[in-house]
mmCIF file with all atom_site columns, C-alpha atoms in Angstrom:
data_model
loop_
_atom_site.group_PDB
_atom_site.id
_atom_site.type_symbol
_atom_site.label_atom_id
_atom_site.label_alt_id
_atom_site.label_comp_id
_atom_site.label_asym_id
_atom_site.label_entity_id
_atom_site.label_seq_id
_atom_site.pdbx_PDB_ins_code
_atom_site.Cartn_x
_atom_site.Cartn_y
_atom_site.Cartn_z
_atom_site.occupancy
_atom_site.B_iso_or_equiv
_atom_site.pdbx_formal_charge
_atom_site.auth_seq_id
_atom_site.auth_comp_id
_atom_site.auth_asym_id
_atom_site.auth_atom_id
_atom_site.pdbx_PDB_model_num
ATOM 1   C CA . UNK A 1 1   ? -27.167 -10.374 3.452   1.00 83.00 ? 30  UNK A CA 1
ATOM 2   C CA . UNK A 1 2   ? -25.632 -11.864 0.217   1.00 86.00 ? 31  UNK A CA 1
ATOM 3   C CA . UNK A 1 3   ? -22.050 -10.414 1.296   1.00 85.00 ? 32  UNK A CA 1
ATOM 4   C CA . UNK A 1 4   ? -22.170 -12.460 4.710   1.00 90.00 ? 33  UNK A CA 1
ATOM 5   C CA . UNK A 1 5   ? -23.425 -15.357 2.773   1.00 92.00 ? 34  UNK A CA 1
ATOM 6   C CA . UNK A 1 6   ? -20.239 -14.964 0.188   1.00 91.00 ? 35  UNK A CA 1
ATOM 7   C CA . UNK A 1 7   ? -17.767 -13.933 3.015   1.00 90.00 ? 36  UNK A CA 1
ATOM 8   C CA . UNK A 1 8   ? -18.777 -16.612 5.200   1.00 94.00 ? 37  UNK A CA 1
ATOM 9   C CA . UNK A 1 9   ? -18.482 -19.576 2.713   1.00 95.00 ? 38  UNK A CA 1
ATOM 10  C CA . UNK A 1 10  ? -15.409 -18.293 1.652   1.00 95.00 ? 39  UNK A CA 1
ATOM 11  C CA . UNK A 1 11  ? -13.810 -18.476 5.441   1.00 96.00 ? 40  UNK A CA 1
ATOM 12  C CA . UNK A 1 12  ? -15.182 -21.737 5.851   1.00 97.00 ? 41  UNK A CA 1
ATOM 13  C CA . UNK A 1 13  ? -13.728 -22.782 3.296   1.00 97.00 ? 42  UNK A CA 1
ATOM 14  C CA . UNK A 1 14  ? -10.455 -21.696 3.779   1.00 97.00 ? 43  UNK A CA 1
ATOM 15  C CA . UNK A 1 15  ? -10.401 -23.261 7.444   1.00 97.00 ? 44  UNK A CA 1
ATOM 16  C CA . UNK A 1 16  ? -11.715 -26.529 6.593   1.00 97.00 ? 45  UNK A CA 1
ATOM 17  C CA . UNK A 1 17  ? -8.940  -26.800 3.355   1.00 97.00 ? 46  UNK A CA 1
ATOM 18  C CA . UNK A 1 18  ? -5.874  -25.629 5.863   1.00 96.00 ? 47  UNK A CA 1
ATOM 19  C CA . UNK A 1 19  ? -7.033  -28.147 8.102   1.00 97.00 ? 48  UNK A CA 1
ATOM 20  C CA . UNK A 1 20  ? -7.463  -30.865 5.151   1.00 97.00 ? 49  UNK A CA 1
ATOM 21  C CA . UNK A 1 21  ? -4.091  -29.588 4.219   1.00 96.00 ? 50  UNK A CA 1
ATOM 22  C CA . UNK A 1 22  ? -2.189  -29.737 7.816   1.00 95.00 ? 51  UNK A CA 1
ATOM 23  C CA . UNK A 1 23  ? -3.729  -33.160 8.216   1.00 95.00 ? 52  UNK A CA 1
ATOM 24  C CA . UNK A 1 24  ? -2.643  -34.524 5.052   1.00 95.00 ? 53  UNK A CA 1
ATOM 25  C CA . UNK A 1 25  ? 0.688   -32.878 5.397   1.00 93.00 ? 54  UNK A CA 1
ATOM 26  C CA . UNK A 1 26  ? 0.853   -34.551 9.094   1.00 93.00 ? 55  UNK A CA 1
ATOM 27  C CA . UNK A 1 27  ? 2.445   -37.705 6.698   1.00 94.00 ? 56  UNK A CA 1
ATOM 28  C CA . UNK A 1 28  ? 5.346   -35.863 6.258   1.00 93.00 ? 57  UNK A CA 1
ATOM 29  C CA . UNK A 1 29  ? 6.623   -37.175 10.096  1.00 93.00 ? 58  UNK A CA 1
ATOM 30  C CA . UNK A 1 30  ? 6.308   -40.702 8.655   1.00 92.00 ? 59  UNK A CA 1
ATOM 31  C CA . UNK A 1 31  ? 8.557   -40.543 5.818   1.00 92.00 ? 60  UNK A CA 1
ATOM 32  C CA . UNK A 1 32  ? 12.062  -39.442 6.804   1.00 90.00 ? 61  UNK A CA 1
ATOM 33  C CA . UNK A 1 33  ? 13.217  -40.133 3.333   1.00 91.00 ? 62  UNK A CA 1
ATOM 34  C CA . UNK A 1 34  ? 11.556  -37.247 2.725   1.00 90.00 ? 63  UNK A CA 1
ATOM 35  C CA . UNK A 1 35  ? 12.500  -34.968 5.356   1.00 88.00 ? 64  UNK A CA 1
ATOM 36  C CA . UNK A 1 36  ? 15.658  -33.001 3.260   1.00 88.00 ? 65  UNK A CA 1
ATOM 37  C CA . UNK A 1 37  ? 13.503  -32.127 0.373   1.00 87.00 ? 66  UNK A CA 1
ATOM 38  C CA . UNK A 1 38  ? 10.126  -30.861 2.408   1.00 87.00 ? 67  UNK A CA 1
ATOM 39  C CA . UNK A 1 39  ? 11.382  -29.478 5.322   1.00 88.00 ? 68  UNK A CA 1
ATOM 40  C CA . UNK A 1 40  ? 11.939  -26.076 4.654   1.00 87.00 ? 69  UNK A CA 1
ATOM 41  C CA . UNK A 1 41  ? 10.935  -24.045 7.555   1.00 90.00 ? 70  UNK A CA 1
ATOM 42  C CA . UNK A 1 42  ? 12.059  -25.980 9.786   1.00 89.00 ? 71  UNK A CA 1
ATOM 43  C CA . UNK A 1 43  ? 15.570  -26.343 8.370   1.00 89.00 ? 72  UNK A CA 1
ATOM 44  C CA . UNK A 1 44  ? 15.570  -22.375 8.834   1.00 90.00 ? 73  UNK A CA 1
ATOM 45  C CA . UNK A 1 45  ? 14.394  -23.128 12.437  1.00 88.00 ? 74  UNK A CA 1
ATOM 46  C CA . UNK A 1 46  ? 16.022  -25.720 13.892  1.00 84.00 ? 75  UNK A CA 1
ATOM 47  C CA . UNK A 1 47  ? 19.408  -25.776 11.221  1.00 83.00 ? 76  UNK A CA 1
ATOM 48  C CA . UNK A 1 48  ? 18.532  -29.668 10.748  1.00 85.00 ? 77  UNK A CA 1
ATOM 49  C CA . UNK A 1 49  ? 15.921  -31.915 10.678  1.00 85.00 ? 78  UNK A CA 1
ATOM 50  C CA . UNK A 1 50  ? 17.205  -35.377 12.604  1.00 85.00 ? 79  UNK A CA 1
ATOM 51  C CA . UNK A 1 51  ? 13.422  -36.510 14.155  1.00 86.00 ? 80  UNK A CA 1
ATOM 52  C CA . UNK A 1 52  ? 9.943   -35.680 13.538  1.00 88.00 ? 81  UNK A CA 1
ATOM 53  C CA . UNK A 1 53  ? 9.970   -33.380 16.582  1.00 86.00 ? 82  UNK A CA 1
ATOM 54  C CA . UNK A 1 54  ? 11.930  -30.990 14.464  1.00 87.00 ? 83  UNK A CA 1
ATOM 55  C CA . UNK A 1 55  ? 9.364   -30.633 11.519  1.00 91.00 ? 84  UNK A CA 1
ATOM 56  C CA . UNK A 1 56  ? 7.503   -27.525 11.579  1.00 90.00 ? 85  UNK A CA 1
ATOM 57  C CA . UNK A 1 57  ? 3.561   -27.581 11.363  1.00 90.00 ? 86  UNK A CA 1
ATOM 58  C CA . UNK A 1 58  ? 4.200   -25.108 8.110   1.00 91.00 ? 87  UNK A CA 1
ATOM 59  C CA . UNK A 1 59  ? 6.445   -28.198 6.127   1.00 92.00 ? 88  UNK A CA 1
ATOM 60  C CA . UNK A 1 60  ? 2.823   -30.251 6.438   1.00 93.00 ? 89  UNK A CA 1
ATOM 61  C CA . UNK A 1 61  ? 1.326   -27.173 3.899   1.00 93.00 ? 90  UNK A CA 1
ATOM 62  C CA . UNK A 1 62  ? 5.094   -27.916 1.472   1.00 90.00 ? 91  UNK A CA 1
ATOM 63  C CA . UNK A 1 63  ? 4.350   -31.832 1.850   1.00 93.00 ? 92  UNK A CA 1
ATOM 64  C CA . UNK A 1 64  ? 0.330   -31.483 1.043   1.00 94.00 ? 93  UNK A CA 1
ATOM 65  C CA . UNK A 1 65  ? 1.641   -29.166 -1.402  1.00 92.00 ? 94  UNK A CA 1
ATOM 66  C CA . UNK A 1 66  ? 3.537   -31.832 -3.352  1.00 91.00 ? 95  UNK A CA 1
ATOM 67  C CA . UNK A 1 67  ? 2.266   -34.746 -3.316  1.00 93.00 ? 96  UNK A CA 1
ATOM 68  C CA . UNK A 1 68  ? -1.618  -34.462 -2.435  1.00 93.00 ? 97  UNK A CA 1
ATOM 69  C CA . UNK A 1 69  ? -2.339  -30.774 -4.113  1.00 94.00 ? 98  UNK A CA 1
ATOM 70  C CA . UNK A 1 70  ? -6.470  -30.622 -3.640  1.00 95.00 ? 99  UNK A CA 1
ATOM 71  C CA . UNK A 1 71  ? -6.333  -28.936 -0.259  1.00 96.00 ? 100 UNK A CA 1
ATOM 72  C CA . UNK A 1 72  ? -3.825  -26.731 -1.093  1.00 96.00 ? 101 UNK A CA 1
ATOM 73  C CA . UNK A 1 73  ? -5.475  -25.797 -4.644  1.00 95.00 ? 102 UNK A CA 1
ATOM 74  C CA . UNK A 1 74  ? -8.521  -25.417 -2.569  1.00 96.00 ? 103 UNK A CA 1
ATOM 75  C CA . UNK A 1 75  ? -6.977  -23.526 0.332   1.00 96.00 ? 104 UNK A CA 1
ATOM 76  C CA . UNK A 1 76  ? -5.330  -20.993 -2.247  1.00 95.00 ? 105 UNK A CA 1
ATOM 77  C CA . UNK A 1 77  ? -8.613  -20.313 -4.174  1.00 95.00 ? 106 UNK A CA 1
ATOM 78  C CA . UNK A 1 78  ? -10.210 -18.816 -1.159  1.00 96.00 ? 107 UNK A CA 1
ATOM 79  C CA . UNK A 1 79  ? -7.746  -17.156 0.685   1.00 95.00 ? 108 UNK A CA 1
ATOM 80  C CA . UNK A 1 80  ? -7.183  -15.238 -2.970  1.00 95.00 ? 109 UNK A CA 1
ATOM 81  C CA . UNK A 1 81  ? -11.396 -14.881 -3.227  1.00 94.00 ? 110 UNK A CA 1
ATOM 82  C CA . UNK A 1 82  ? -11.741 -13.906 0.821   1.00 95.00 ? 111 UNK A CA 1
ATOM 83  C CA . UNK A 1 83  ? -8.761  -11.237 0.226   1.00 94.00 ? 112 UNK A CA 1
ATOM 84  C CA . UNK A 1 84  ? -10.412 -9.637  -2.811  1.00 91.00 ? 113 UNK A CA 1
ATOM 85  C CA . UNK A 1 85  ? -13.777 -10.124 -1.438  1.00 92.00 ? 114 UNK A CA 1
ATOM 86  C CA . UNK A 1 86  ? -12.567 -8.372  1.605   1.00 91.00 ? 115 UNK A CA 1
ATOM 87  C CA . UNK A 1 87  ? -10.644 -5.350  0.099   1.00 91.00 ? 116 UNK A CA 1
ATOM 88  C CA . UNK A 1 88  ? -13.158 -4.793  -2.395  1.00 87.00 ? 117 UNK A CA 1
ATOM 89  C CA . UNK A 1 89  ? -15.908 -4.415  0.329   1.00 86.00 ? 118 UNK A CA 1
ATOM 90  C CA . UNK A 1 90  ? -13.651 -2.214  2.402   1.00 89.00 ? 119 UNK A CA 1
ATOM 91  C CA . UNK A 1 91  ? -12.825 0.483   -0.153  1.00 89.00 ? 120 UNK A CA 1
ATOM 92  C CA . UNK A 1 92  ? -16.152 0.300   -1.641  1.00 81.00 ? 121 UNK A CA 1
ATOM 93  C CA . UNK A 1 93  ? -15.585 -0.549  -4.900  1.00 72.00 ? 122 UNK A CA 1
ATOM 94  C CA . UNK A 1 94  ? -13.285 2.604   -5.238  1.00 84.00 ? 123 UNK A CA 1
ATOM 95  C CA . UNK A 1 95  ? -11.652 2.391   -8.911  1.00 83.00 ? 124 UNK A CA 1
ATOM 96  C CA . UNK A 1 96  ? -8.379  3.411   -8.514  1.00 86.00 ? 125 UNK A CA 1
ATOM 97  C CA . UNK A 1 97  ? -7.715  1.461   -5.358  1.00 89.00 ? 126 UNK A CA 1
ATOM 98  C CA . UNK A 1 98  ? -9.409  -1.794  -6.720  1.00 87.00 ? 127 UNK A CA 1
ATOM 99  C CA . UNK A 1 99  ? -6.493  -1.290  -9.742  1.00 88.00 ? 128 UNK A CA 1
ATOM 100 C CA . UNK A 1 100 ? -3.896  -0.716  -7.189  1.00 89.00 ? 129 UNK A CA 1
ATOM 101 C CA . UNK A 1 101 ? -4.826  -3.961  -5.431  1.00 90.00 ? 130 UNK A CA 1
ATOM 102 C CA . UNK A 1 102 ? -5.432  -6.190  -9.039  1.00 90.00 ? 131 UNK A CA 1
ATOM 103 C CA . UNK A 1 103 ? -2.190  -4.767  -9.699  1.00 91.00 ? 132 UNK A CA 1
ATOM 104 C CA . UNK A 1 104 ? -0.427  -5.832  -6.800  1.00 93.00 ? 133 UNK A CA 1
ATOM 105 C CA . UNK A 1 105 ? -1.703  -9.136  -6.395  1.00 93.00 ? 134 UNK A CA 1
ATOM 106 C CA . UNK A 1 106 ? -1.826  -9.887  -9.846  1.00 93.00 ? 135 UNK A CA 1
ATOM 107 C CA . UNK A 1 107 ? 2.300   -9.408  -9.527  1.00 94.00 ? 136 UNK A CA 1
ATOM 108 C CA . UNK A 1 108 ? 2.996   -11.168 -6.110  1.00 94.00 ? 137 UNK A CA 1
ATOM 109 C CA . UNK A 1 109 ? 1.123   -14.435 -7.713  1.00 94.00 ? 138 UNK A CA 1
ATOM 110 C CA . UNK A 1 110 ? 3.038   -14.209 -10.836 1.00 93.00 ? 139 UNK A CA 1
ATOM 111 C CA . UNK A 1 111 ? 6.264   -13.882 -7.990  1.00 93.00 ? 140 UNK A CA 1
ATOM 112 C CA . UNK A 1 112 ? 4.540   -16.794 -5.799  1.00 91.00 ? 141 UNK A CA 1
ATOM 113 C CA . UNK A 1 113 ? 4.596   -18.909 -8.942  1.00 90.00 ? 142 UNK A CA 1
ATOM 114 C CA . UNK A 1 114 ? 8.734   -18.252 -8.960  1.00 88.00 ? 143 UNK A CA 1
ATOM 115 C CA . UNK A 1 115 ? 9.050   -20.596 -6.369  1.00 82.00 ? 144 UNK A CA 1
ATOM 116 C CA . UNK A 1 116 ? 7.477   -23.599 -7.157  1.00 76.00 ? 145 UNK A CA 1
ATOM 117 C CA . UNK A 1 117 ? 8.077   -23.709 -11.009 1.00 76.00 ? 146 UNK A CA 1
ATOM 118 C CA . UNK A 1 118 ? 9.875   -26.493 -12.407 1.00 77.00 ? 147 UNK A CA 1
ATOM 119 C CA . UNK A 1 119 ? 9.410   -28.982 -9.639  1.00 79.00 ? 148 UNK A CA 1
ATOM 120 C CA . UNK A 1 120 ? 9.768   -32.030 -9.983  1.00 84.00 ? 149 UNK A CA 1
ATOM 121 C CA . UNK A 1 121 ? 6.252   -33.018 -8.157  1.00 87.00 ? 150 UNK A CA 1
ATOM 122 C CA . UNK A 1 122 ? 2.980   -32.471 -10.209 1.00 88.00 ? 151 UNK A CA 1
ATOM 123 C CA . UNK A 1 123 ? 1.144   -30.759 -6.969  1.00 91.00 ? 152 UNK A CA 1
ATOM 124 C CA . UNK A 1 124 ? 3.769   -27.869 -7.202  1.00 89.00 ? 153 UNK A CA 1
ATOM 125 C CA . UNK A 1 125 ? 3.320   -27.714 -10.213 1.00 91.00 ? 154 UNK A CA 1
ATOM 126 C CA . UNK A 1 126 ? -0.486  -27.841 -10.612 1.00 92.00 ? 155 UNK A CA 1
ATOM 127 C CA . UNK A 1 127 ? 0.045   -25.007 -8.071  1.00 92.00 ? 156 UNK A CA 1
ATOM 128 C CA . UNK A 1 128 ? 2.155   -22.840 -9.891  1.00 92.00 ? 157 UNK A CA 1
ATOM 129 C CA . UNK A 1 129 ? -0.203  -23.002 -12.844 1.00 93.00 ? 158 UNK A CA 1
ATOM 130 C CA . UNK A 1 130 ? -2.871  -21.940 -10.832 1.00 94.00 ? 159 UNK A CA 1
ATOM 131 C CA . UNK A 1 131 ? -0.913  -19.268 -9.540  1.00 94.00 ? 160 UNK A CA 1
ATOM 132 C CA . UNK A 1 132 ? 0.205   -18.280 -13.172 1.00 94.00 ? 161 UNK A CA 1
ATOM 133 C CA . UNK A 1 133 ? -3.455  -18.189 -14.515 1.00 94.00 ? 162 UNK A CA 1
ATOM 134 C CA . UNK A 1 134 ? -4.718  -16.588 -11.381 1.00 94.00 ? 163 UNK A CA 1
ATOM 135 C CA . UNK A 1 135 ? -2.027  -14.059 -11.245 1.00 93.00 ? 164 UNK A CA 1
ATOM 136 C CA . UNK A 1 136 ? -2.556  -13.097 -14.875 1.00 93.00 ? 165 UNK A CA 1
ATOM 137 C CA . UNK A 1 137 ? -6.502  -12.804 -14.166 1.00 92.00 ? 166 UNK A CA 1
ATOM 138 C CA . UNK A 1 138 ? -5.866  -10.010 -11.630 1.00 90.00 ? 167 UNK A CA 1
ATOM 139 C CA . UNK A 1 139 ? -3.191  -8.470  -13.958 1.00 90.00 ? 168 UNK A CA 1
ATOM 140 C CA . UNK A 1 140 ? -6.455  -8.743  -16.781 1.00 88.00 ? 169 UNK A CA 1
ATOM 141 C CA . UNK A 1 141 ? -8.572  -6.979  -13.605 1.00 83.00 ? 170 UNK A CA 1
ATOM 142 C CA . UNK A 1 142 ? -6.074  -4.406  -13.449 1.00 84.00 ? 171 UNK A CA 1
ATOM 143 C CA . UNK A 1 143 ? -5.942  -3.101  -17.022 1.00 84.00 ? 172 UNK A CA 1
ATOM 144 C CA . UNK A 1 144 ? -9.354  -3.495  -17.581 1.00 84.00 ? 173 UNK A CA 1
ATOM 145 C CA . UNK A 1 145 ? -10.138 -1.300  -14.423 1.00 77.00 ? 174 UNK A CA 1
ATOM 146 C CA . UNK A 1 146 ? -7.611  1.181   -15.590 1.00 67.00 ? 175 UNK A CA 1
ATOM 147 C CA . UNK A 1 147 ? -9.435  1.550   -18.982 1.00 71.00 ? 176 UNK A CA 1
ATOM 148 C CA . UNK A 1 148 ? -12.627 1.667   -17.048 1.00 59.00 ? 177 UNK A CA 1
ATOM 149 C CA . UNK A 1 149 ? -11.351 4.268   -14.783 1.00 54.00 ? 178 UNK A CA 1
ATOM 150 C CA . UNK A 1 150 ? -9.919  6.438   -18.439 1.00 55.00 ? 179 UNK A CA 1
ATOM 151 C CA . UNK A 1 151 ? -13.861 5.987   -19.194 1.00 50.00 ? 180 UNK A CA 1
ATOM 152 C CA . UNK A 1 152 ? -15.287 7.877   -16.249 1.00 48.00 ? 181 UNK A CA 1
#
C-alpha cells in the first residue's frame, strides 16, 4: 500500500511540475528577443525561428529552465525519485543491479550537468547544481552498494 502511496505522489508530481513548467515556458512566444538564445529544438526542427509558430513545445521546458527554475527543479526531482523508485521495485532490490543503475545514473547526471554549466542565467545554473549534487548522491549509492554487496 505504502509503494502506491510513494509511486503515486511521485507521478503526480511530475505531471503537475511539467505542466507548471510548459505553462510558464508558454512566455517564451512573447519575447522574440529571446527566441535565438532559447530556441533550441526548434532551431534543429524548423532551421530558424522567424514567428512563434516555429517554437517547439520542448523550448517552453529551456525558457522555464532559465529564467523561472522552480518547476523545472521540481519536475527533475521526481522524474529522478519515480525512475529509482521504479527500477528499484522492479528488480527487487537486487544488489548488483541497484549498483549498475546508481552507477549509471549517477554518470548521465554528472553528463546532464555538461550542458547547462556556466550559463549565464541563475535557473541553469541552480539546475546544474542540482544535477551535480544529485548525480554525485547516486555515484555515493553506487559505491556504498558495491561495498555492501563485498559484505554479503
Amino acid at each position: 500500500m505504502m509503494n502506491i502511496v510513494k509511486g503515486s505522489t511521485a507521478l503526480v508530481m511530475l505531471v503537475l511540475s511539467t505542466l507548471g513548467s510548459w505553462y510558464e515556458g508558454s512566455e517564451l512566444r512573447n519575447k522574440p528577443w529571446e527566441w535565438e538564445y532559447s530556441t533550441f529544438f526548434s532551431r534543429v526542427i524548423n532551421g530558424q525561428v522567424t514567428g512563434q509558430a516555429d517554437i517547439s513545445s520542448l523550448d517552453h521546458f529551456i525558457y522555464a529552465a532559465k529564467f523561472k527554475p522552480l518547476f523545472p527543479i521540481l519536475m527533475v526531482v521526481s522524474g529522478i525519485y519515480l525512475l529509482t523508485f521504479l527500477f528499484s521495485f522492479a528488480v527487487k532490490h537486487d544488489r548488483k543491479k541497484l549498483k549498475v543503475y546508481y552507477g549509471s545514473l549517477g554518470m548521465g547526471l554528472l553528463l546532464a550537468s555538461c550542458f547547462s554549466n556556466n550559463s549565464p542565467t541563475v535557473g541553469l545554473e541552480i539546475i546544474s547544481w542540482l544535477l551535480i549534487t544529485v548525480g554525485l548522491f547516486n555515484i555515493g549509492g553506487f559505491l556504498w552498494i558495491g561495498r555492501r554487496t563485498r559484505d554479503i
